[in-house]
Short mmCIF file of N, CA and C in Angstrom, two decimals:
data_model
loop_
_atom_site.label_atom_id
_atom_site.label_comp_id
_atom_site.label_asym_id
_atom_site.label_seq_id
_atom_site.Cartn_x
_atom_site.Cartn_y
_atom_site.Cartn_z
N MET H 1 -18.71 11.74 46.99
CA MET H 1 -17.52 11.11 46.48
C MET H 1 -17.85 10.20 45.31
N GLN H 2 -18.94 9.41 45.43
CA GLN H 2 -19.32 8.53 44.33
C GLN H 2 -19.70 9.33 43.10
N ARG H 3 -20.37 10.46 43.30
CA ARG H 3 -20.79 11.30 42.18
C ARG H 3 -19.56 11.82 41.44
N GLU H 4 -18.52 12.25 42.20
CA GLU H 4 -17.30 12.75 41.57
C GLU H 4 -16.59 11.63 40.80
N PHE H 5 -16.56 10.43 41.39
CA PHE H 5 -15.92 9.30 40.72
C PHE H 5 -16.67 8.95 39.44
N LEU H 6 -18.00 8.93 39.51
CA LEU H 6 -18.81 8.62 38.34
C LEU H 6 -18.58 9.66 37.24
N ALA H 7 -18.56 10.93 37.61
CA ALA H 7 -18.34 11.99 36.62
C ALA H 7 -16.97 11.85 35.98
N LEU H 8 -15.94 11.54 36.78
CA LEU H 8 -14.59 11.35 36.24
C LEU H 8 -14.56 10.14 35.32
N ALA H 9 -15.19 9.04 35.72
CA ALA H 9 -15.20 7.83 34.90
C ALA H 9 -15.91 8.08 33.58
N LEU H 10 -17.03 8.76 33.61
CA LEU H 10 -17.76 9.07 32.38
C LEU H 10 -16.96 9.97 31.47
N CYS H 11 -16.29 10.95 32.04
CA CYS H 11 -15.47 11.85 31.26
C CYS H 11 -14.33 11.10 30.59
N CYS H 12 -13.63 10.26 31.37
CA CYS H 12 -12.49 9.51 30.82
C CYS H 12 -12.95 8.57 29.73
N ALA H 13 -14.09 7.90 29.94
CA ALA H 13 -14.61 6.98 28.92
C ALA H 13 -14.97 7.74 27.66
N SER H 14 -15.58 8.91 27.82
CA SER H 14 -15.95 9.73 26.67
C SER H 14 -14.72 10.21 25.92
N LEU H 15 -13.71 10.68 26.65
CA LEU H 15 -12.49 11.16 26.00
C LEU H 15 -11.75 10.03 25.31
N ALA H 16 -11.69 8.87 25.94
CA ALA H 16 -11.00 7.73 25.33
C ALA H 16 -11.73 7.26 24.08
N ALA H 17 -13.06 7.21 24.15
CA ALA H 17 -13.84 6.79 22.99
C ALA H 17 -13.68 7.77 21.84
N SER H 18 -13.67 9.06 22.16
CA SER H 18 -13.53 10.05 21.09
C SER H 18 -12.16 9.98 20.44
N ALA H 19 -11.13 9.69 21.22
CA ALA H 19 -9.79 9.56 20.65
C ALA H 19 -9.70 8.35 19.74
N GLN H 20 -10.43 7.27 20.06
CA GLN H 20 -10.40 6.07 19.25
C GLN H 20 -11.19 6.24 17.97
N LEU H 21 -12.12 7.15 17.93
CA LEU H 21 -12.93 7.34 16.74
C LEU H 21 -12.16 7.99 15.61
N ALA H 22 -10.97 8.45 15.91
CA ALA H 22 -10.16 9.25 14.98
C ALA H 22 -10.91 10.53 14.71
N ASP H 23 -10.57 11.18 13.66
CA ASP H 23 -11.18 12.47 13.37
C ASP H 23 -12.52 12.32 12.68
N ALA H 24 -13.52 12.97 13.22
CA ALA H 24 -14.80 13.04 12.54
C ALA H 24 -14.68 13.99 11.35
N ASP H 25 -13.69 14.84 11.38
CA ASP H 25 -13.46 15.81 10.31
C ASP H 25 -12.07 15.57 9.72
N PRO H 26 -11.98 14.77 8.64
CA PRO H 26 -10.67 14.48 8.06
C PRO H 26 -10.00 15.71 7.45
N ASP H 27 -10.74 16.77 7.24
CA ASP H 27 -10.19 18.00 6.65
C ASP H 27 -9.75 19.00 7.71
N TRP H 28 -9.80 18.61 8.99
CA TRP H 28 -9.44 19.53 10.07
C TRP H 28 -8.00 19.99 9.92
N LYS H 29 -7.81 21.26 10.10
CA LYS H 29 -6.47 21.86 10.07
C LYS H 29 -6.26 22.65 11.35
N GLU H 30 -5.14 22.37 12.00
CA GLU H 30 -4.79 23.10 13.22
C GLU H 30 -4.25 24.47 12.84
N LEU H 31 -4.71 25.49 13.55
CA LEU H 31 -4.18 26.83 13.35
C LEU H 31 -2.83 26.93 14.05
N ASP H 32 -1.99 27.82 13.57
CA ASP H 32 -0.75 28.10 14.31
C ASP H 32 -1.14 28.72 15.64
N ALA H 33 -0.53 28.22 16.69
CA ALA H 33 -0.82 28.77 18.02
C ALA H 33 -0.20 30.16 18.12
N PRO H 34 -0.95 31.12 18.64
CA PRO H 34 -0.34 32.43 18.87
C PRO H 34 0.76 32.29 19.91
N PRO H 35 1.67 33.26 19.97
CA PRO H 35 2.72 33.16 20.98
C PRO H 35 2.12 33.17 22.39
N PRO H 36 2.78 32.53 23.33
CA PRO H 36 2.24 32.52 24.70
C PRO H 36 2.27 33.92 25.29
N PRO H 37 1.30 34.20 26.14
CA PRO H 37 1.30 35.51 26.81
C PRO H 37 2.37 35.56 27.90
N ALA H 38 2.60 36.74 28.42
CA ALA H 38 3.52 36.87 29.55
C ALA H 38 3.03 35.97 30.68
N LEU H 39 3.97 35.33 31.36
CA LEU H 39 3.61 34.43 32.45
C LEU H 39 3.10 35.25 33.64
N ARG H 40 1.92 34.88 34.12
CA ARG H 40 1.35 35.50 35.31
C ARG H 40 1.29 34.47 36.42
N THR H 41 1.54 34.91 37.63
CA THR H 41 1.44 34.00 38.77
C THR H 41 0.38 34.45 39.78
N SER H 42 -0.29 35.53 39.47
CA SER H 42 -1.37 35.98 40.35
C SER H 42 -2.68 35.95 39.57
N GLY H 43 -3.77 35.83 40.29
CA GLY H 43 -5.08 35.80 39.65
C GLY H 43 -5.39 34.49 38.95
N LEU H 44 -4.64 33.44 39.27
CA LEU H 44 -4.86 32.15 38.63
C LEU H 44 -6.08 31.44 39.21
N ILE H 45 -6.69 30.60 38.40
CA ILE H 45 -7.79 29.75 38.87
C ILE H 45 -7.15 28.44 39.34
N ALA H 46 -7.26 28.16 40.62
CA ALA H 46 -6.65 26.96 41.20
C ALA H 46 -7.29 25.70 40.63
N ILE H 47 -6.43 24.73 40.30
CA ILE H 47 -6.88 23.43 39.78
C ILE H 47 -6.44 22.37 40.78
N ASP H 48 -7.40 21.62 41.28
CA ASP H 48 -7.10 20.58 42.27
C ASP H 48 -6.75 19.29 41.54
N VAL H 49 -5.50 18.86 41.69
CA VAL H 49 -5.03 17.62 41.09
C VAL H 49 -4.67 16.68 42.24
N PRO H 50 -5.60 15.80 42.62
CA PRO H 50 -5.34 14.91 43.76
C PRO H 50 -4.07 14.09 43.55
N GLY H 51 -3.30 13.96 44.62
CA GLY H 51 -2.10 13.15 44.59
C GLY H 51 -0.87 13.87 44.07
N SER H 52 -1.00 15.12 43.65
CA SER H 52 0.15 15.85 43.14
C SER H 52 0.74 16.73 44.24
N SER H 53 2.06 16.81 44.26
CA SER H 53 2.72 17.69 45.22
C SER H 53 2.81 19.12 44.69
N LEU H 54 2.45 19.31 43.43
CA LEU H 54 2.49 20.64 42.82
C LEU H 54 1.14 21.34 42.97
N HIS H 55 1.18 22.66 42.93
CA HIS H 55 -0.05 23.45 42.92
C HIS H 55 -0.20 23.99 41.51
N PHE H 56 -1.39 23.80 40.92
CA PHE H 56 -1.64 24.20 39.55
C PHE H 56 -2.67 25.32 39.50
N GLY H 57 -2.54 26.18 38.51
CA GLY H 57 -3.51 27.24 38.27
C GLY H 57 -3.54 27.60 36.81
N VAL H 58 -4.72 27.95 36.32
CA VAL H 58 -4.90 28.39 34.94
C VAL H 58 -4.99 29.90 34.92
N ASP H 59 -4.25 30.52 34.01
CA ASP H 59 -4.33 31.97 33.83
C ASP H 59 -5.60 32.27 33.05
N PRO H 60 -6.59 32.91 33.67
CA PRO H 60 -7.86 33.15 32.98
C PRO H 60 -7.70 34.05 31.76
N ASN H 61 -6.70 34.93 31.77
CA ASN H 61 -6.49 35.81 30.62
C ASN H 61 -5.96 35.07 29.40
N SER H 62 -5.42 33.88 29.59
CA SER H 62 -4.82 33.14 28.50
C SER H 62 -5.79 32.22 27.77
N VAL H 63 -6.96 31.98 28.33
CA VAL H 63 -7.91 31.03 27.75
C VAL H 63 -8.50 31.58 26.46
N ALA H 64 -8.43 30.77 25.40
CA ALA H 64 -9.00 31.17 24.11
C ALA H 64 -9.46 29.93 23.35
N ILE H 65 -10.63 30.03 22.75
CA ILE H 65 -11.14 28.96 21.90
C ILE H 65 -10.85 29.36 20.46
N GLY H 66 -10.03 28.57 19.77
CA GLY H 66 -9.67 28.86 18.39
C GLY H 66 -10.76 28.42 17.42
N THR H 67 -10.76 28.99 16.25
CA THR H 67 -11.73 28.58 15.23
C THR H 67 -11.47 27.15 14.77
N ASP H 68 -10.32 26.59 15.14
CA ASP H 68 -10.02 25.20 14.84
C ASP H 68 -10.55 24.26 15.92
N GLY H 69 -11.23 24.80 16.94
CA GLY H 69 -11.81 23.99 18.00
C GLY H 69 -10.84 23.66 19.12
N VAL H 70 -9.64 24.20 19.09
CA VAL H 70 -8.65 23.95 20.14
C VAL H 70 -8.79 25.03 21.21
N VAL H 71 -8.88 24.60 22.47
CA VAL H 71 -8.90 25.53 23.58
C VAL H 71 -7.46 25.66 24.07
N ARG H 72 -6.90 26.86 23.93
CA ARG H 72 -5.52 27.11 24.33
C ARG H 72 -5.50 27.91 25.63
N TYR H 73 -4.49 27.63 26.47
CA TYR H 73 -4.41 28.26 27.79
C TYR H 73 -3.02 28.06 28.36
N VAL H 74 -2.72 28.82 29.41
CA VAL H 74 -1.48 28.66 30.17
C VAL H 74 -1.84 28.10 31.54
N VAL H 75 -1.13 27.04 31.91
CA VAL H 75 -1.26 26.49 33.26
C VAL H 75 0.08 26.71 33.96
N VAL H 76 0.00 27.12 35.21
CA VAL H 76 1.19 27.39 36.01
C VAL H 76 1.28 26.32 37.10
N ALA H 77 2.49 25.75 37.22
CA ALA H 77 2.74 24.75 38.26
C ALA H 77 3.75 25.32 39.23
N GLN H 78 3.45 25.21 40.52
CA GLN H 78 4.36 25.72 41.55
C GLN H 78 4.64 24.61 42.56
N SER H 79 5.94 24.44 42.84
CA SER H 79 6.34 23.43 43.83
C SER H 79 6.26 24.02 45.23
N SER H 80 6.37 23.17 46.23
CA SER H 80 6.33 23.63 47.62
C SER H 80 7.54 24.51 47.94
N SER H 81 8.62 24.38 47.16
CA SER H 81 9.80 25.22 47.39
C SER H 81 9.67 26.58 46.70
N GLY H 82 8.59 26.76 45.92
CA GLY H 82 8.36 28.04 45.27
C GLY H 82 8.76 28.11 43.81
N THR H 83 9.34 27.05 43.25
CA THR H 83 9.71 27.05 41.85
C THR H 83 8.45 27.09 40.99
N VAL H 84 8.46 27.98 39.98
CA VAL H 84 7.30 28.18 39.13
C VAL H 84 7.66 27.83 37.69
N ASN H 85 6.79 27.03 37.07
CA ASN H 85 6.92 26.69 35.66
C ASN H 85 5.58 26.93 34.98
N GLY H 86 5.62 27.30 33.72
CA GLY H 86 4.41 27.52 32.94
C GLY H 86 4.35 26.58 31.76
N ILE H 87 3.15 26.17 31.40
CA ILE H 87 2.95 25.32 30.24
C ILE H 87 1.84 25.95 29.40
N TYR H 88 2.15 26.24 28.14
CA TYR H 88 1.17 26.77 27.20
C TYR H 88 0.72 25.59 26.36
N GLU H 89 -0.54 25.21 26.52
CA GLU H 89 -1.02 24.02 25.85
C GLU H 89 -2.41 24.21 25.29
N GLY H 90 -2.86 23.21 24.54
CA GLY H 90 -4.19 23.23 23.97
C GLY H 90 -4.85 21.89 24.13
N VAL H 91 -6.16 21.92 24.28
CA VAL H 91 -6.97 20.72 24.37
C VAL H 91 -7.88 20.67 23.15
N ARG H 92 -7.89 19.54 22.49
CA ARG H 92 -8.80 19.31 21.38
C ARG H 92 -9.89 18.37 21.89
N CYS H 93 -10.99 18.97 22.30
CA CYS H 93 -12.06 18.23 22.97
C CYS H 93 -12.67 17.16 22.06
N SER H 94 -12.75 17.42 20.77
CA SER H 94 -13.39 16.47 19.84
C SER H 94 -12.67 15.15 19.78
N THR H 95 -11.39 15.13 20.07
CA THR H 95 -10.62 13.90 20.02
C THR H 95 -10.04 13.51 21.38
N GLY H 96 -10.25 14.33 22.40
CA GLY H 96 -9.73 14.01 23.73
C GLY H 96 -8.21 14.04 23.78
N GLU H 97 -7.62 15.06 23.14
CA GLU H 97 -6.16 15.14 23.06
C GLU H 97 -5.65 16.47 23.60
N VAL H 98 -4.37 16.46 23.97
CA VAL H 98 -3.70 17.65 24.49
C VAL H 98 -2.36 17.79 23.78
N ARG H 99 -1.93 19.03 23.62
CA ARG H 99 -0.64 19.30 22.99
C ARG H 99 0.02 20.48 23.70
N VAL H 100 1.32 20.38 23.95
CA VAL H 100 2.08 21.46 24.57
C VAL H 100 2.70 22.30 23.46
N PHE H 101 2.50 23.62 23.52
CA PHE H 101 3.06 24.53 22.52
C PHE H 101 4.35 25.18 23.00
N ALA H 102 4.44 25.44 24.31
CA ALA H 102 5.65 26.07 24.86
C ALA H 102 5.71 25.79 26.36
N ARG H 103 6.94 25.87 26.88
CA ARG H 103 7.17 25.72 28.32
C ARG H 103 7.93 26.95 28.81
N HIS H 104 7.64 27.32 30.05
CA HIS H 104 8.31 28.48 30.66
C HIS H 104 8.99 28.02 31.93
N ASN H 105 10.24 28.40 32.08
CA ASN H 105 10.90 28.17 33.36
C ASN H 105 11.68 29.44 33.69
N PRO H 106 12.02 29.59 34.97
CA PRO H 106 12.64 30.84 35.41
C PRO H 106 13.93 31.21 34.69
N SER H 107 14.70 30.24 34.26
CA SER H 107 16.00 30.56 33.66
C SER H 107 15.93 30.91 32.18
N SER H 108 14.93 30.40 31.46
CA SER H 108 14.91 30.62 30.01
C SER H 108 13.69 31.34 29.49
N GLY H 109 12.67 31.53 30.30
CA GLY H 109 11.43 32.12 29.80
C GLY H 109 10.69 31.10 28.95
N TRP H 110 9.88 31.58 28.01
CA TRP H 110 9.11 30.69 27.13
C TRP H 110 10.02 30.08 26.08
N VAL H 111 9.89 28.78 25.90
CA VAL H 111 10.60 28.05 24.85
C VAL H 111 9.57 27.21 24.11
N ALA H 112 9.44 27.45 22.80
CA ALA H 112 8.48 26.70 21.99
C ALA H 112 8.90 25.23 21.92
N THR H 113 7.92 24.35 21.96
CA THR H 113 8.19 22.92 21.80
C THR H 113 8.12 22.62 20.31
N THR H 114 9.17 22.06 19.77
CA THR H 114 9.22 21.83 18.32
C THR H 114 8.61 20.49 17.92
N GLU H 115 8.70 19.51 18.76
CA GLU H 115 8.16 18.18 18.45
C GLU H 115 7.16 17.78 19.52
N SER H 116 6.01 18.37 19.49
CA SER H 116 5.00 18.06 20.49
C SER H 116 3.74 17.56 19.79
N PRO H 117 3.58 16.25 19.72
CA PRO H 117 2.40 15.70 19.05
C PRO H 117 1.15 15.82 19.92
N TRP H 118 0.00 15.67 19.30
CA TRP H 118 -1.24 15.55 20.05
C TRP H 118 -1.21 14.19 20.74
N ARG H 119 -1.53 14.19 22.04
CA ARG H 119 -1.54 12.96 22.83
C ARG H 119 -2.88 12.81 23.53
N ALA H 120 -3.36 11.59 23.63
CA ALA H 120 -4.63 11.33 24.30
C ALA H 120 -4.54 11.77 25.76
N LEU H 121 -5.55 12.47 26.21
CA LEU H 121 -5.59 12.90 27.61
C LEU H 121 -5.51 11.71 28.56
N SER H 122 -6.07 10.60 28.15
CA SER H 122 -6.06 9.41 29.01
C SER H 122 -4.70 8.75 29.06
N GLU H 123 -3.77 9.14 28.18
CA GLU H 123 -2.45 8.53 28.13
C GLU H 123 -1.36 9.48 28.60
N THR H 124 -1.71 10.46 29.39
CA THR H 124 -0.72 11.43 29.87
C THR H 124 -0.66 11.39 31.40
N PRO H 125 -0.11 10.30 31.96
CA PRO H 125 -0.12 10.16 33.42
C PRO H 125 0.64 11.28 34.13
N ASN H 126 1.68 11.81 33.52
CA ASN H 126 2.42 12.90 34.16
C ASN H 126 1.72 14.24 34.00
N ASN H 127 0.71 14.28 33.17
CA ASN H 127 -0.04 15.51 32.93
C ASN H 127 -1.49 15.35 33.36
N ARG H 128 -1.70 14.78 34.54
CA ARG H 128 -3.08 14.62 35.03
C ARG H 128 -3.79 15.95 35.12
N TYR H 129 -3.02 17.02 35.27
CA TYR H 129 -3.64 18.34 35.33
C TYR H 129 -4.38 18.66 34.04
N SER H 130 -3.87 18.19 32.90
CA SER H 130 -4.53 18.46 31.60
C SER H 130 -5.90 17.81 31.55
N LEU H 131 -5.99 16.57 31.99
CA LEU H 131 -7.27 15.88 32.04
C LEU H 131 -8.22 16.59 33.00
N THR H 132 -7.70 17.00 34.15
CA THR H 132 -8.52 17.71 35.13
C THR H 132 -9.05 19.01 34.54
N ILE H 133 -8.20 19.76 33.86
CA ILE H 133 -8.60 21.04 33.26
C ILE H 133 -9.65 20.81 32.18
N ALA H 134 -9.44 19.80 31.33
CA ALA H 134 -10.42 19.49 30.28
C ALA H 134 -11.75 19.11 30.89
N ARG H 135 -11.70 18.25 31.88
CA ARG H 135 -12.92 17.76 32.54
C ARG H 135 -13.65 18.85 33.30
N ASP H 136 -12.89 19.72 33.96
CA ASP H 136 -13.49 20.70 34.86
C ASP H 136 -13.96 21.99 34.19
N GLY H 137 -13.73 22.14 32.88
CA GLY H 137 -14.23 23.38 32.29
C GLY H 137 -13.92 23.61 30.84
N MET H 138 -12.79 23.12 30.33
CA MET H 138 -12.43 23.42 28.94
C MET H 138 -13.36 22.74 27.94
N CYS H 139 -13.74 21.51 28.25
CA CYS H 139 -14.57 20.73 27.33
C CYS H 139 -15.96 20.51 27.90
N LEU H 140 -16.90 20.40 27.01
CA LEU H 140 -18.27 20.03 27.35
C LEU H 140 -18.57 18.84 26.45
N GLY H 141 -18.38 17.64 26.99
CA GLY H 141 -18.46 16.45 26.16
C GLY H 141 -17.31 16.45 25.17
N GLN H 142 -17.63 16.33 23.89
CA GLN H 142 -16.61 16.27 22.85
C GLN H 142 -16.48 17.59 22.10
N ALA H 143 -16.82 18.67 22.75
CA ALA H 143 -16.71 19.99 22.13
C ALA H 143 -16.15 20.97 23.15
N PRO H 144 -15.55 22.05 22.66
CA PRO H 144 -15.14 23.09 23.61
C PRO H 144 -16.35 23.59 24.37
N ASN H 145 -16.16 23.96 25.61
CA ASN H 145 -17.25 24.54 26.39
C ASN H 145 -17.78 25.76 25.64
N GLN H 146 -18.94 26.23 26.00
CA GLN H 146 -19.69 27.23 25.23
C GLN H 146 -18.88 28.45 24.81
N ASP H 147 -18.19 29.05 25.76
CA ASP H 147 -17.42 30.27 25.48
C ASP H 147 -16.44 30.48 26.63
N LYS H 148 -15.59 31.47 26.50
CA LYS H 148 -14.56 31.70 27.52
C LYS H 148 -15.18 31.95 28.90
N ALA H 149 -16.23 32.74 28.96
CA ALA H 149 -16.85 33.05 30.26
C ALA H 149 -17.37 31.79 30.94
N THR H 150 -17.95 30.87 30.17
CA THR H 150 -18.46 29.62 30.73
C THR H 150 -17.32 28.72 31.19
N ILE H 151 -16.25 28.67 30.40
CA ILE H 151 -15.07 27.89 30.79
C ILE H 151 -14.55 28.38 32.13
N LEU H 152 -14.39 29.69 32.26
CA LEU H 152 -13.85 30.26 33.50
C LEU H 152 -14.79 30.01 34.67
N ARG H 153 -16.09 30.16 34.45
CA ARG H 153 -17.06 29.89 35.52
C ARG H 153 -16.96 28.44 35.97
N ASP H 154 -16.89 27.51 35.00
CA ASP H 154 -16.85 26.10 35.35
C ASP H 154 -15.54 25.72 36.04
N LEU H 155 -14.42 26.31 35.61
CA LEU H 155 -13.15 26.04 36.28
C LEU H 155 -13.16 26.54 37.72
N ARG H 156 -13.86 27.63 37.96
CA ARG H 156 -13.91 28.21 39.31
C ARG H 156 -14.87 27.48 40.24
N THR H 157 -15.79 26.70 39.70
CA THR H 157 -16.78 26.01 40.52
C THR H 157 -16.10 24.93 41.33
N PRO H 158 -16.25 24.97 42.66
CA PRO H 158 -15.61 23.95 43.51
C PRO H 158 -16.07 22.55 43.13
N ALA H 159 -15.16 21.59 43.27
CA ALA H 159 -15.44 20.21 42.89
C ALA H 159 -16.67 19.65 43.60
N ASP H 160 -16.88 20.05 44.86
CA ASP H 160 -18.03 19.50 45.59
C ASP H 160 -19.35 20.09 45.13
N ARG H 161 -19.31 21.08 44.23
CA ARG H 161 -20.55 21.67 43.70
C ARG H 161 -20.76 21.34 42.23
N LYS H 162 -19.81 20.68 41.61
CA LYS H 162 -19.95 20.30 40.21
C LYS H 162 -21.00 19.20 40.09
N PHE H 163 -21.74 19.22 39.02
CA PHE H 163 -22.72 18.19 38.69
C PHE H 163 -23.87 18.11 39.67
N THR H 164 -24.07 19.17 40.46
CA THR H 164 -25.17 19.14 41.42
C THR H 164 -26.23 20.19 41.09
N GLY H 165 -25.98 20.99 40.08
CA GLY H 165 -26.92 22.05 39.74
C GLY H 165 -26.76 23.28 40.60
N SER H 166 -25.74 23.30 41.48
CA SER H 166 -25.56 24.45 42.35
C SER H 166 -24.26 25.19 42.07
N GLY H 167 -23.64 24.91 40.92
CA GLY H 167 -22.37 25.55 40.57
C GLY H 167 -22.56 26.98 40.14
N GLY H 168 -21.40 27.67 40.01
CA GLY H 168 -21.26 29.02 39.49
C GLY H 168 -22.17 29.98 40.01
#
């Protein structure tokens, strides 16, 4: 338990510090996000978000590292009543920020978000899942994890095996 707390604290401190540093690359340009893929509810990688009544999962087919350094993916949230919503978002590991590109709900399908700024992962209390996803596999320090296969392996590694050398 202490090891998990220490890892979370170090990650949060690193992400907060990177967000305060502003951009190390003032010439950085965000690529246009490709359209979200079809929403899938099976084959998801479960994400444990302590204290949440929702069940979260990342669609492994949606994970992509852009040449702009943004890791884009779809996360699916399901309530205990069975309601399913999807969020197509990206994490910018170099600055510790997250941005929502589109939301999916049963009545409207995917709807692009028109005014969605980059927000610090540490300042998104309603989106604790984003911080968990970044910490558990999308980011490796202040950079995207090595490649898609490594991201997926790290997301699948149970929390009790992370940081022990016995993962994946």
